Coordinates of C-alpha atoms in Angstrom, one line a residue:
M21 CA -21.0 27.5 10.6
N22 CA -22.2 27.2 7.0
I23 CA -20.1 24.8 4.9
S24 CA -20.1 27.0 1.7
T25 CA -19.0 30.1 3.7
V26 CA -16.0 28.1 5.1
F27 CA -14.7 27.9 1.5
S28 CA -15.5 31.5 0.4
A29 CA -12.7 34.1 -0.2
D30 CA -13.4 35.8 3.2
G31 CA -14.5 32.6 5.0
A32 CA -12.6 30.6 7.7
L33 CA -10.0 29.1 5.2
G34 CA -9.4 32.4 3.5
K35 CA -8.6 34.0 6.8
A36 CA -6.3 31.1 7.9
I37 CA -4.4 30.4 4.7
S38 CA -2.6 33.2 2.9
G39 CA -3.3 33.2 -0.8
F40 CA -6.4 30.9 -0.4
Q41 CA -8.6 30.9 -3.5
P42 CA -12.1 29.5 -3.6
R43 CA -12.6 26.5 -5.9
D44 CA -16.0 25.5 -7.1
E45 CA -15.1 21.8 -7.1
Q46 CA -13.8 21.9 -3.5
T47 CA -17.0 23.7 -2.3
M48 CA -19.2 21.3 -4.2
M49 CA -17.4 18.3 -2.6
A50 CA -17.6 19.8 0.9
D51 CA -21.4 20.4 0.4
S52 CA -21.9 16.8 -0.7
V53 CA -19.8 15.4 2.3
H54 CA -21.8 17.6 4.6
Q55 CA -25.1 16.2 3.1
A56 CA -23.9 12.6 3.4
I57 CA -23.1 13.1 7.1
K58 CA -26.4 14.7 7.7
E59 CA -28.4 12.0 5.9
Q60 CA -26.1 9.1 7.1
S61 CA -25.7 8.0 3.5
Q62 CA -22.9 6.7 1.3
L63 CA -21.1 9.1 -1.0
V64 CA -18.5 8.3 -3.7
V65 CA -16.4 11.3 -5.0
E66 CA -13.7 11.3 -7.6
A67 CA -11.8 14.6 -7.1
G68 CA -9.1 15.4 -9.7
T69 CA -5.6 16.4 -8.6
G70 CA -5.7 19.9 -7.1
T71 CA -9.3 19.9 -6.1
G72 CA -8.3 20.2 -2.4
K73 CA -10.3 17.1 -1.4
T74 CA -8.6 16.8 2.0
F75 CA -10.0 20.1 3.3
A76 CA -13.3 19.3 1.5
Y77 CA -13.9 16.3 3.7
L78 CA -12.2 17.5 6.9
A79 CA -14.3 20.7 7.3
P80 CA -17.7 19.0 7.3
A81 CA -16.4 16.1 9.5
L82 CA -15.0 18.5 12.1
L83 CA -18.1 20.7 12.1
S84 CA -20.5 17.7 12.3
G85 CA -19.7 17.1 16.0
K86 CA -19.8 13.3 15.2
K87 CA -17.0 10.8 16.0
T88 CA -15.1 10.4 12.7
I89 CA -12.6 7.9 11.4
V90 CA -10.5 9.0 8.4
S91 CA -8.6 6.2 6.7
T92 CA -5.8 6.9 4.2
G93 CA -3.8 4.8 1.8
S94 CA -0.4 4.9 3.5
K95 CA 1.5 5.9 6.6
N96 CA 3.0 8.9 4.8
L97 CA -0.5 10.2 4.0
Q98 CA -1.6 9.5 7.5
E99 CA 1.2 11.6 8.9
Q100 CA 0.7 14.4 6.4
L101 CA -3.0 14.6 7.3
F102 CA -2.4 14.5 11.1
H103 CA 0.7 16.8 11.3
R104 CA 0.0 19.3 8.5
D105 CA -3.7 19.4 7.3
L106 CA -5.6 18.7 10.6
P107 CA -3.8 21.4 12.7
L108 CA -4.5 24.0 10.0
M109 CA -8.2 23.0 9.8
K110 CA -8.6 22.9 13.6
D111 CA -7.2 26.5 13.9
A112 CA -9.3 27.8 10.9
L113 CA -12.5 26.3 12.2
G114 CA -11.9 26.9 15.9
F115 CA -12.3 23.2 16.6
T116 CA -11.6 22.3 20.2
G117 CA -12.2 18.5 20.1
R118 CA -9.5 15.9 20.3
I119 CA -7.8 14.2 17.4
A120 CA -5.6 11.1 17.4
L121 CA -3.3 9.2 15.1
L122 CA -3.4 5.4 15.2
K123 CA -1.1 3.1 13.3
G124 CA -0.8 -0.7 13.2
R125 CA 1.1 -2.5 16.0
A126 CA 4.2 -2.9 13.8
N127 CA 4.9 0.8 14.1
Y128 CA 5.1 0.9 17.9
L129 CA 8.0 -0.1 20.1
C130 CA 7.3 -3.1 22.3
L131 CA 9.2 -2.5 25.6
D132 CA 9.1 -6.2 26.6
R133 CA 10.5 -7.4 23.3
L134 CA 13.2 -4.7 23.3
S135 CA 14.4 -5.8 26.7
R136 CA 14.4 -9.5 25.6
Q137 CA 16.4 -8.7 22.5
I138 CA 19.0 -6.7 24.4
V139 CA 19.5 -9.8 26.7
E140 CA 19.6 -12.1 23.7
S141 CA 22.0 -9.8 21.7
H142 CA 24.7 -10.1 24.4
G143 CA 25.1 -13.8 23.5
H144 CA 28.0 -15.1 21.5
H145 CA 26.0 -15.2 18.2
S146 CA 25.2 -11.6 18.4
D147 CA 25.8 -8.9 15.7
P148 CA 27.5 -5.9 17.3
Q149 CA 25.8 -3.6 14.7
L150 CA 22.4 -4.7 15.8
L151 CA 23.3 -4.4 19.5
T152 CA 24.3 -0.7 18.8
Q153 CA 20.9 -0.1 17.2
L154 CA 19.1 -1.7 20.1
V155 CA 21.0 0.5 22.6
K156 CA 20.1 3.6 20.6
V157 CA 16.4 2.6 20.6
R158 CA 16.5 1.9 24.3
S159 CA 17.9 5.4 24.9
W160 CA 15.2 6.9 22.7
S161 CA 12.5 4.8 24.5
S162 CA 13.0 6.7 27.8
S163 CA 12.1 10.0 26.2
T164 CA 9.4 9.1 23.6
K165 CA 5.7 9.7 24.5
S166 CA 4.2 7.9 21.5
G167 CA 6.7 4.9 21.0
D168 CA 6.2 5.4 17.2
L169 CA 9.4 4.1 15.7
G170 CA 9.0 6.4 12.7
E171 CA 10.0 9.2 15.1
C172 CA 13.3 7.5 16.2
E173 CA 15.8 9.3 14.0
D174 CA 18.6 6.8 14.8
L175 CA 16.6 3.9 13.3
A176 CA 16.5 3.4 9.5
E177 CA 12.9 2.7 8.2
D178 CA 14.1 -0.7 6.8
S179 CA 16.2 -1.7 9.9
Q180 CA 16.4 -5.4 10.4
I181 CA 15.7 -5.1 14.2
I182 CA 12.2 -3.6 13.7
P183 CA 10.3 -6.9 13.6
D184 CA 12.2 -8.0 16.7
I185 CA 11.2 -5.0 18.8
T186 CA 7.6 -4.7 17.8
S187 CA 4.7 -7.0 18.5
N188 CA 2.0 -8.5 16.3
N189 CA -1.3 -10.2 17.0
E190 CA 0.4 -13.6 17.4
N191 CA 3.2 -12.7 19.8
C192 CA 1.6 -10.0 21.9
L193 CA 1.4 -11.1 25.6
G194 CA -1.5 -8.7 26.3
K195 CA -2.3 -8.0 29.9
E196 CA 0.1 -10.8 31.0
C197 CA 3.0 -8.7 29.6
P198 CA 5.3 -7.3 32.4
S199 CA 5.4 -3.9 30.5
F200 CA 1.6 -3.7 29.9
G201 CA 1.3 -0.6 32.0
D202 CA 3.7 1.3 29.7
C203 CA 2.5 -0.3 26.5
F204 CA 2.6 2.2 23.6
V205 CA 0.0 0.3 21.5
F206 CA -2.4 0.3 24.5
K207 CA -1.8 4.0 25.1
A208 CA -2.3 4.9 21.4
R209 CA -5.6 2.9 21.3
N210 CA -6.9 4.6 24.5
K211 CA -6.1 8.0 23.0
A212 CA -8.0 7.0 19.8
L213 CA -11.0 5.8 21.8
E214 CA -11.3 9.2 23.5
A215 CA -10.7 11.2 20.3
D216 CA -13.4 12.9 18.2
L217 CA -11.5 12.3 15.0
V218 CA -9.0 9.4 14.5
V219 CA -6.7 9.1 11.5
V220 CA -5.9 5.4 10.6
N221 CA -4.8 3.7 7.4
H222 CA -6.7 1.2 5.2
H223 CA -4.7 -1.8 6.4
L224 CA -5.5 -1.1 10.0
F225 CA -9.1 -0.4 9.4
L226 CA -9.8 -3.4 7.2
A227 CA -7.8 -5.8 9.4
D228 CA -10.1 -4.9 12.3
M229 CA -13.3 -4.9 10.1
A230 CA -12.5 -8.3 8.8
V231 CA -10.9 -10.2 11.7
K232 CA -11.6 -8.2 14.9
E233 CA -8.1 -9.1 16.0
T234 CA -6.4 -5.8 16.4
G235 CA -7.8 -4.7 19.7
F236 CA -9.0 -1.7 17.8
G237 CA -12.5 -3.2 17.5
E238 CA -14.1 -1.1 20.3
L239 CA -13.3 2.0 18.3
L240 CA -15.3 1.2 15.1
P241 CA -18.8 0.9 16.7
E242 CA -18.2 4.3 18.4
A243 CA -17.8 6.1 15.1
E244 CA -20.6 7.6 13.1
V245 CA -18.7 9.0 10.1
F246 CA -16.2 6.9 8.0
I247 CA -14.1 8.7 5.4
F248 CA -11.7 6.8 3.0
D249 CA -9.1 8.8 1.1
E250 CA -7.2 7.0 -1.7
A251 CA -10.3 4.8 -1.8
H252 CA -9.4 3.1 -5.1
Q253 CA -7.1 0.9 -3.0
I254 CA -9.8 -0.5 -0.8
P255 CA -11.1 -3.4 -2.9
D256 CA -7.7 -5.1 -3.2
I257 CA -6.7 -4.5 0.5
A258 CA -10.2 -5.7 1.6
S259 CA -9.6 -8.9 -0.4
Q260 CA -6.4 -9.6 1.6
Y261 CA -8.1 -9.2 5.0
F262 CA -11.3 -11.1 4.2
G263 CA -9.0 -14.0 3.2
Q264 CA -6.3 -15.9 5.1
S265 CA -2.6 -16.2 4.7
I266 CA 0.3 -18.0 6.3
S267 CA 3.9 -17.1 5.8
S268 CA 7.4 -18.6 6.5
K269 CA 8.2 -15.3 8.2
Q270 CA 5.5 -16.0 10.9
I271 CA 7.1 -19.4 11.3
A272 CA 10.6 -17.9 11.6
D273 CA 9.4 -15.3 14.1
L274 CA 7.8 -18.1 16.2
A275 CA 11.1 -20.1 16.1
K276 CA 13.0 -17.0 17.2
D277 CA 10.7 -16.5 20.2
I278 CA 10.9 -20.1 21.2
E279 CA 14.7 -19.8 21.1
I280 CA 14.6 -16.6 23.3
G281 CA 12.3 -18.4 25.8
Y282 CA 14.8 -21.3 26.0
R283 CA 17.8 -19.1 26.5
T284 CA 16.1 -16.8 29.1
E285 CA 13.5 -18.8 31.0
A286 CA 13.6 -22.5 30.2
K287 CA 17.4 -23.2 29.9
D288 CA 17.0 -26.9 31.0
M289 CA 14.7 -27.7 27.9
R290 CA 17.3 -28.2 25.2
Q291 CA 14.6 -29.7 22.9
L292 CA 13.1 -26.2 22.5
Q293 CA 16.2 -25.2 20.6
K294 CA 15.9 -28.3 18.5
V295 CA 12.2 -27.7 17.5
A296 CA 13.0 -24.1 16.7
D297 CA 15.8 -25.2 14.4
K298 CA 13.6 -27.8 12.8
L299 CA 10.8 -25.2 12.1
V300 CA 13.3 -22.9 10.4
S301 CA 14.9 -25.7 8.2
S302 CA 11.4 -27.1 7.2
A303 CA 10.2 -23.7 6.2
S304 CA 13.5 -23.1 4.2
E305 CA 13.1 -26.4 2.4
M306 CA 9.5 -25.5 1.6
R307 CA 10.6 -22.1 0.2
I308 CA 13.2 -23.8 -2.1
S309 CA 10.6 -26.3 -3.4
L310 CA 8.3 -23.4 -4.4
G311 CA 10.8 -22.2 -7.0
E312 CA 12.0 -18.8 -8.1
P313 CA 11.6 -15.6 -6.0
G314 CA 9.4 -12.7 -7.2
F315 CA 6.7 -15.1 -8.4
R316 CA 3.0 -15.6 -7.7
G317 CA 1.7 -19.0 -8.5
N318 CA -1.4 -21.1 -8.3
W319 CA -1.4 -23.0 -5.0
R320 CA -4.1 -25.4 -6.1
D321 CA -1.9 -26.6 -9.0
A322 CA 1.4 -26.5 -6.9
L323 CA -0.1 -28.9 -4.4
K324 CA -0.3 -31.6 -7.1
N325 CA 3.5 -31.8 -7.1
Q326 CA 4.7 -34.8 -5.0
K327 CA 7.9 -33.2 -3.9
L328 CA 6.0 -30.2 -2.6
Q329 CA 3.5 -32.5 -0.8
R330 CA 6.4 -34.2 1.0
E331 CA 7.8 -30.8 2.1
M332 CA 4.4 -29.8 3.3
E333 CA 4.1 -33.0 5.4
R334 CA 7.6 -32.3 6.9
L335 CA 6.5 -28.8 7.8
Q336 CA 3.3 -30.1 9.4
D337 CA 5.3 -32.7 11.3
A338 CA 7.7 -30.0 12.6
L339 CA 4.8 -27.9 13.7
Q340 CA 3.2 -30.8 15.5
L341 CA 6.5 -31.7 17.3
C342 CA 6.9 -28.1 18.2
R343 CA 3.4 -28.1 19.7
D344 CA 4.1 -31.2 21.7
V345 CA 7.3 -29.8 23.2
L346 CA 5.7 -26.4 24.0
K347 CA 2.9 -28.3 25.7
M348 CA 5.4 -29.6 28.2
A349 CA 6.7 -26.1 28.9
L350 CA 3.2 -24.6 29.6
G351 CA 3.1 -22.4 32.7
R352 CA 6.9 -21.8 32.8
S353 CA 7.0 -18.7 30.6
Q354 CA 4.5 -16.3 29.3
L355 CA 6.5 -16.1 26.0
L356 CA 6.4 -19.9 25.6
D357 CA 2.7 -20.0 26.6
T358 CA 1.9 -17.5 23.8
A359 CA 4.1 -19.5 21.4
F360 CA 1.9 -22.6 22.1
D361 CA -1.2 -20.7 21.0
R362 CA 0.6 -19.4 18.0
V363 CA 1.8 -22.8 16.7
T364 CA -1.8 -24.0 17.1
Q365 CA -3.1 -21.1 15.1
I366 CA -0.5 -21.7 12.3
Q367 CA -1.5 -25.4 12.1
N368 CA -5.1 -24.4 11.7
R369 CA -4.3 -21.9 9.0
L370 CA -2.1 -24.4 7.2
T371 CA -4.9 -27.0 7.2
R372 CA -7.4 -24.4 5.8
V373 CA -4.9 -23.2 3.1
C374 CA -4.4 -26.8 2.0
D375 CA -8.2 -27.5 1.6
T376 CA -8.5 -26.1 -1.9
S377 CA -11.9 -27.7 -2.5
I378 CA -13.8 -24.8 -1.0
M379 CA -15.1 -22.7 -3.9
G380 CA -15.3 -18.9 -4.1
Y381 CA -11.6 -18.3 -3.3
S382 CA -8.3 -17.9 -5.1
Y383 CA -5.5 -20.1 -3.7
W384 CA -2.1 -18.7 -4.5
F385 CA 1.5 -18.5 -3.2
E386 CA 4.2 -15.9 -3.4
C387 CA 8.0 -16.1 -3.0
T388 CA 10.6 -13.6 -2.0
P389 CA 14.3 -14.5 -1.9
R390 CA 14.0 -15.7 1.7
H391 CA 10.3 -16.2 2.4
F392 CA 7.1 -17.5 1.0
S393 CA 3.4 -16.9 1.8
L394 CA 0.4 -19.1 1.1
N395 CA -2.8 -17.2 0.6
I396 CA -6.6 -17.6 0.2
T397 CA -8.4 -14.6 -1.2
P398 CA -12.2 -14.3 -1.8
L399 CA -13.1 -13.7 -5.4
S400 CA -15.5 -11.0 -4.3
V401 CA -15.6 -9.0 -1.0
A402 CA -18.8 -7.1 -2.0
N403 CA -21.2 -9.0 0.2
K404 CA -18.8 -9.1 3.2
F405 CA -17.9 -5.4 3.0
Q406 CA -21.5 -4.3 2.5
E407 CA -22.6 -6.4 5.5
Q408 CA -20.1 -4.6 7.7
V409 CA -21.2 -1.2 6.3
D410 CA -24.8 -2.0 7.1
A411 CA -24.0 -3.3 10.5
H412 CA -22.1 -0.1 11.5
G413 CA -24.6 2.3 9.9
G414 CA -23.6 6.0 9.8
S415 CA -22.1 7.9 6.9
W416 CA -19.5 6.5 4.5
V417 CA -17.5 8.7 2.2
F418 CA -15.1 7.2 -0.5
T419 CA -12.8 9.6 -2.3
S420 CA -9.8 9.5 -4.6
A421 CA -8.4 11.1 -7.8
T422 CA -9.0 7.8 -9.6
L423 CA -12.4 6.0 -9.0
S424 CA -14.2 6.2 -12.4
V425 CA -13.6 4.6 -15.8
S426 CA -14.8 7.0 -18.5
G427 CA -16.9 8.8 -15.9
D428 CA -18.6 5.6 -14.7
F429 CA -18.2 4.4 -11.0
Q430 CA -19.7 1.0 -11.5
H431 CA -16.4 -0.9 -11.4
F432 CA -15.5 0.6 -8.0
T433 CA -18.9 0.4 -6.3
S434 CA -19.7 -3.1 -7.5
R435 CA -16.4 -4.5 -6.0
L436 CA -17.4 -3.2 -2.6
G437 CA -21.1 -3.8 -2.9
L438 CA -21.8 0.0 -2.2
K439 CA -25.2 1.5 -2.5
A440 CA -24.0 5.1 -2.8
K441 CA -26.8 7.6 -2.7
K442 CA -24.7 10.0 -4.7
S443 CA -21.6 9.7 -7.0
L444 CA -19.7 12.8 -8.0
A445 CA -16.9 13.3 -10.6
L446 CA -15.1 16.6 -10.0
S447 CA -12.5 17.6 -12.6
S448 CA -9.1 19.1 -11.7
P449 CA -8.8 22.9 -11.7
F450 CA -5.4 22.7 -13.5
D451 CA -5.1 24.2 -17.0
Y452 CA -3.9 21.0 -18.8
Q453 CA -4.1 22.8 -22.2
S454 CA -1.2 25.0 -21.4
Q455 CA 0.5 23.0 -18.5
A456 CA 1.0 19.6 -20.2
R457 CA 1.5 17.6 -23.4
L458 CA 0.8 13.9 -23.9
C459 CA 2.7 11.9 -26.5
V460 CA 2.1 8.4 -27.8
P461 CA 5.3 8.0 -30.0
R462 CA 5.1 6.7 -33.5
Y463 CA 7.2 3.7 -34.7
L464 CA 7.1 1.8 -31.4
P465 CA 7.6 -2.0 -31.4
E466 CA 4.8 -4.2 -30.0
P467 CA 4.6 -3.9 -26.2
N468 CA 6.2 -7.3 -25.4
S469 CA 8.9 -7.1 -28.1
P470 CA 12.4 -8.1 -26.9
Q471 CA 13.8 -4.9 -28.6
M472 CA 11.4 -2.7 -26.6
A473 CA 13.9 -1.5 -23.9
Q474 CA 16.6 -0.8 -26.5
K475 CA 14.2 1.2 -28.7
L476 CA 12.8 3.2 -25.8
V477 CA 16.3 4.2 -24.6
S478 CA 17.4 5.4 -28.1
M479 CA 14.1 7.2 -28.8
L480 CA 13.8 8.9 -25.4
T481 CA 17.4 9.8 -24.5
P482 CA 17.1 13.1 -26.3
V483 CA 13.9 14.0 -24.4
I484 CA 15.5 13.2 -21.0
E485 CA 18.7 15.2 -22.0
T486 CA 16.6 18.2 -23.2
N487 CA 14.7 18.1 -19.9
K488 CA 18.0 17.8 -17.9
G489 CA 16.7 14.7 -16.2
R490 CA 13.9 15.7 -13.8
C491 CA 12.0 12.6 -15.1
F492 CA 10.2 9.5 -13.8
F493 CA 10.2 6.4 -16.0
L494 CA 7.4 4.3 -14.6
C495 CA 7.6 0.6 -15.6
T496 CA 5.0 -2.2 -15.5
S497 CA 7.6 -4.9 -14.5
H498 CA 10.8 -5.3 -12.5
A499 CA 12.5 -6.9 -15.5
M500 CA 11.9 -3.8 -17.7
M501 CA 12.9 -1.5 -14.9
K502 CA 16.3 -3.2 -14.5
E503 CA 17.0 -3.4 -18.2
L504 CA 16.1 0.3 -18.8
T505 CA 18.3 1.4 -15.8
E506 CA 21.3 -0.6 -17.2
R507 CA 20.9 0.8 -20.7
F508 CA 20.2 4.4 -19.6
R509 CA 23.3 4.3 -17.3
Q510 CA 25.4 3.4 -20.4
R511 CA 23.8 6.2 -22.5
L512 CA 23.3 9.2 -20.2
D513 CA 25.7 11.5 -18.4
L514 CA 22.9 12.3 -15.9
P515 CA 22.3 10.4 -12.6
V516 CA 20.1 7.4 -13.1
L517 CA 18.4 6.1 -9.9
M518 CA 16.5 2.9 -9.6
Q519 CA 13.7 1.8 -7.2
G520 CA 15.0 -0.8 -4.7
E521 CA 18.6 0.5 -4.5
S522 CA 17.6 2.4 -1.4
S523 CA 14.3 3.1 0.5
K524 CA 11.5 5.0 -1.2
Q525 CA 11.9 8.1 0.9
A526 CA 15.7 8.2 0.5
L527 CA 15.3 7.8 -3.3
L528 CA 12.8 10.7 -3.5
K529 CA 15.0 12.9 -1.4
E530 CA 18.0 12.1 -3.6
F531 CA 16.0 12.7 -6.8
T532 CA 14.8 16.2 -5.7
E533 CA 18.2 17.2 -4.3
L534 CA 20.1 16.1 -7.4
G535 CA 17.8 18.2 -9.6
D536 CA 18.8 16.5 -12.9
A537 CA 18.1 12.8 -12.3
L538 CA 16.2 10.1 -14.1
L539 CA 14.3 7.8 -11.7
V540 CA 13.3 4.4 -13.1
A541 CA 10.7 2.8 -10.9
T542 CA 7.7 0.4 -10.8
G543 CA 4.6 -0.3 -8.7
A544 CA 5.3 1.8 -5.5
F545 CA 6.0 5.0 -7.5
W546 CA 2.8 4.9 -9.6
E547 CA 0.8 6.5 -6.8
G548 CA 1.1 8.4 -3.5
I549 CA 4.2 10.4 -4.7
D550 CA 3.9 14.2 -4.7
V551 CA 6.8 16.0 -6.4
R552 CA 5.9 19.6 -7.2
G553 CA 7.6 22.3 -9.2
D554 CA 10.6 22.0 -11.6
A555 CA 12.0 18.9 -9.8
L556 CA 9.7 16.7 -12.0
S557 CA 8.6 17.8 -15.4
C558 CA 8.5 14.6 -17.5
V559 CA 6.8 11.3 -16.8
I560 CA 7.3 8.3 -19.1
I561 CA 5.3 5.1 -18.9
D562 CA 6.6 2.0 -20.7
K563 CA 3.2 0.4 -21.4
L564 CA -0.5 0.2 -20.4
P565 CA -0.5 -1.3 -16.9
F566 CA -2.6 -4.4 -17.5
T567 CA -2.0 -7.0 -14.6
A568 CA 0.1 -9.9 -15.8
P569 CA -2.2 -12.5 -17.3
D570 CA -0.6 -15.3 -15.2
D571 CA -1.4 -13.5 -11.9
P572 CA -3.5 -16.0 -9.9
L573 CA -5.7 -13.4 -8.3
L574 CA -6.5 -11.9 -11.7
K575 CA -7.1 -15.4 -13.1
A576 CA -9.5 -16.2 -10.3
R577 CA -11.4 -12.9 -10.8
I578 CA -11.7 -13.7 -14.5
E579 CA -13.1 -17.1 -13.7
D580 CA -15.6 -15.6 -11.3
C581 CA -16.7 -13.0 -13.9
K582 CA -17.2 -15.8 -16.6
L583 CA -19.3 -17.9 -14.1
N584 CA -21.5 -14.8 -13.7
G585 CA -21.9 -14.5 -17.4
G586 CA -19.7 -11.4 -17.7
E587 CA -17.0 -10.3 -20.1
P588 CA -13.7 -10.4 -18.0
F589 CA -11.7 -8.1 -20.3
Y590 CA -14.2 -5.3 -20.2
E591 CA -15.4 -5.8 -16.6
V592 CA -12.1 -6.8 -14.8
Q593 CA -8.9 -6.3 -16.8
L594 CA -9.6 -3.0 -18.6
P595 CA -11.1 -1.0 -15.7
D596 CA -8.2 -2.1 -13.4
A597 CA -5.6 -0.9 -16.0
V598 CA -7.5 2.4 -16.6
I599 CA -7.4 3.3 -12.9
A600 CA -3.7 2.3 -12.6
L601 CA -2.8 4.4 -15.6
K602 CA -4.7 7.4 -14.1
Q603 CA -2.6 7.0 -11.0
G604 CA 0.7 7.0 -12.9
V605 CA -0.4 10.0 -15.0
G606 CA -1.3 11.9 -11.8
R607 CA 2.4 12.1 -10.8
L608 CA 3.1 14.8 -13.4
I609 CA 1.0 17.9 -12.7
R610 CA 0.7 18.5 -9.0
D611 CA 0.3 22.2 -8.8
K612 CA -1.0 25.2 -10.8
S613 CA 2.5 26.3 -11.7
D614 CA 3.7 22.8 -12.8
R615 CA 4.5 22.2 -16.4
G616 CA 5.5 19.0 -18.1
A617 CA 5.3 16.2 -20.6
L618 CA 3.7 12.8 -20.4
I619 CA 4.9 10.0 -22.7
I620 CA 3.0 6.7 -22.9
C621 CA 5.0 4.2 -25.0
D622 CA 2.1 1.9 -26.0
N623 CA 0.6 1.9 -29.6
R624 CA -2.5 0.2 -28.3
L625 CA -3.8 3.6 -27.0
V626 CA -4.2 4.6 -30.7
T627 CA -4.5 1.2 -32.6
R628 CA -7.1 -0.6 -30.4
D629 CA -10.7 0.4 -29.8
Y630 CA -10.3 0.2 -26.0
G631 CA -7.6 2.9 -26.3
K632 CA -10.4 5.4 -26.3
M633 CA -11.5 4.3 -22.9
F634 CA -8.0 5.0 -21.5
L635 CA -7.8 8.4 -23.2
S636 CA -11.3 9.5 -22.2
S637 CA -10.4 8.7 -18.6
L638 CA -7.3 10.9 -18.6
P639 CA -7.2 14.7 -18.0
P640 CA -7.8 16.8 -21.2
I641 CA -4.1 17.1 -22.2
P642 CA -3.3 18.1 -25.8
R643 CA -1.9 15.0 -27.6
T644 CA 0.8 14.5 -30.2
R645 CA 2.6 11.5 -31.8
S646 CA 5.8 13.4 -32.4
V647 CA 8.7 13.1 -29.9
S648 CA 10.3 16.2 -31.4
N649 CA 7.2 18.2 -30.4
I650 CA 7.7 17.1 -26.9
I651 CA 11.3 18.1 -27.0
N652 CA 10.2 21.6 -28.2
F653 CA 7.6 21.8 -25.5
L654 CA 10.1 21.0 -22.8
Q655 CA 12.6 23.7 -24.0
P656 CA 11.9 26.9 -22.0
S657 CA 9.9 29.7 -23.7
T658 CA 9.3 28.0 -27.0
D659 CA 6.1 28.4 -28.9
V660 CA 5.0 24.9 -29.8
V661 CA 2.6 23.8 -32.6
I662 CA 0.9 20.6 -31.6
E663 CA 0.2 18.1 -34.3
A664 CA -3.2 16.7 -34.7
E665 CA -3.5 13.1 -33.4

């Protein structure tokens, strides 16, 4: 079957999808993907919103007859691809091969850990609510074929019991597990091994590529075609996996398993309970000594603090004592045997993280209210990533709506060391001239001014009221998000939702059902959100999304750039911010019938030379400085005169 004819009006897609209209950009991308698969080369494609890139890479992949791995940016996209797009393409093309969905371990129920938790939860410390959830999961486990907890409707996606009833690389008992024959992870991997096309996500793909610890390793060498959707995320995710980290959560999980081993299989070894308690208290003290939550700090500098050094020594002593006690229990319980290996691994990682003399890495820590993580991240993953690409061979396709900066792909390709034979920038088919307006309001304070939130609320309340809500306010910091939410709740009669007050999916559902809400959000809502139609017709961005200058990862990349004789602002900070802004802007127009206004509250777009780089990277939306023009545009059936910039 010829690729171009698949996308013609009377081709396979035209027959399968009612109202299908051929798009030149989609056909061009499909042809390029087909060519890359045929030549076993690398291809980079920026496909503007509405291009139909999913079908443009799926058709040539399915028709190639080669084993393909498609990696997406999130679990939601994975599921959409597997449950919606792939079945449609299979039917349209008459594809008879096998497809599989593979997620990371943490998504699949572990039967052994479930049964241990149920035994444990009958103890006198147990929480009756958690026991109720466990019983519901056990009931569901007898009917599920996949074991994918996302399909268990009785379990909230942020339920506290999920970490206790799933396995990870450290605590999985492997073939020694009494439930190994029914293991859902093992079944999912076997299915993936036998499939012609497998849908994974970037975290799973890169974890395996970098550390070969996922048991998914035998799948990669089999594949000949690798396709990455939302590929702009790959450099940062790859940095995580080509580095190392150790977290207090790993230590707490280890302590919990030691406690379960003591209560169920080694009841005479009271010292197991003592070492588990000591691990938890040492990790808690360490967490307190690292300071405020929500902070990323420089670990190299932190280690110079004597109090922190003492806490680190205490934690290392607790781990050593734990190892000594577990050594005495070897052979008595598979759970405790695995715990012995885990404590050894944690000790080794801690030793590595504390050796900050090794160059070429960023050493940083991060705190949440209850936990901390210590991390080492390579300053560049280009060599390592390209080594893996060369070792695997085959065809590699990278696509996203946001890969270029002013039409140039150098920032993306250099971070991954790619040698793409072809790079393609395809514009969106949307008519931005009539569908959208962009406003950079006049009379704004400087971006970091303390009066900024107050000014934004008074300036933009009339816009939000005119639009009857239906608005996203995307912030670059949690502090701004909280202050704006508080002020808008005082000023508006409309519902004001804030990210973090419930789960992402629940918030989106509430936003669309209310139909007149303002949603104030940060990071997670800048990308991967698809709200079509009237439900969202205004997106406001508080300022240009430059990474905070004190971010240790950014600092390290800046240092690396300087060492190589580069200009960090133009080579690191600016391109990152341009791509992040493009993602935020992309939330507004998702369909040919969408209409809406975009307001970016940052004078630097107009007053600084680099503002041109941002503007030239955005879709061709007519621009104005007047908020009243935007109010007119948002009022139904009004003829609007747009001021010159």
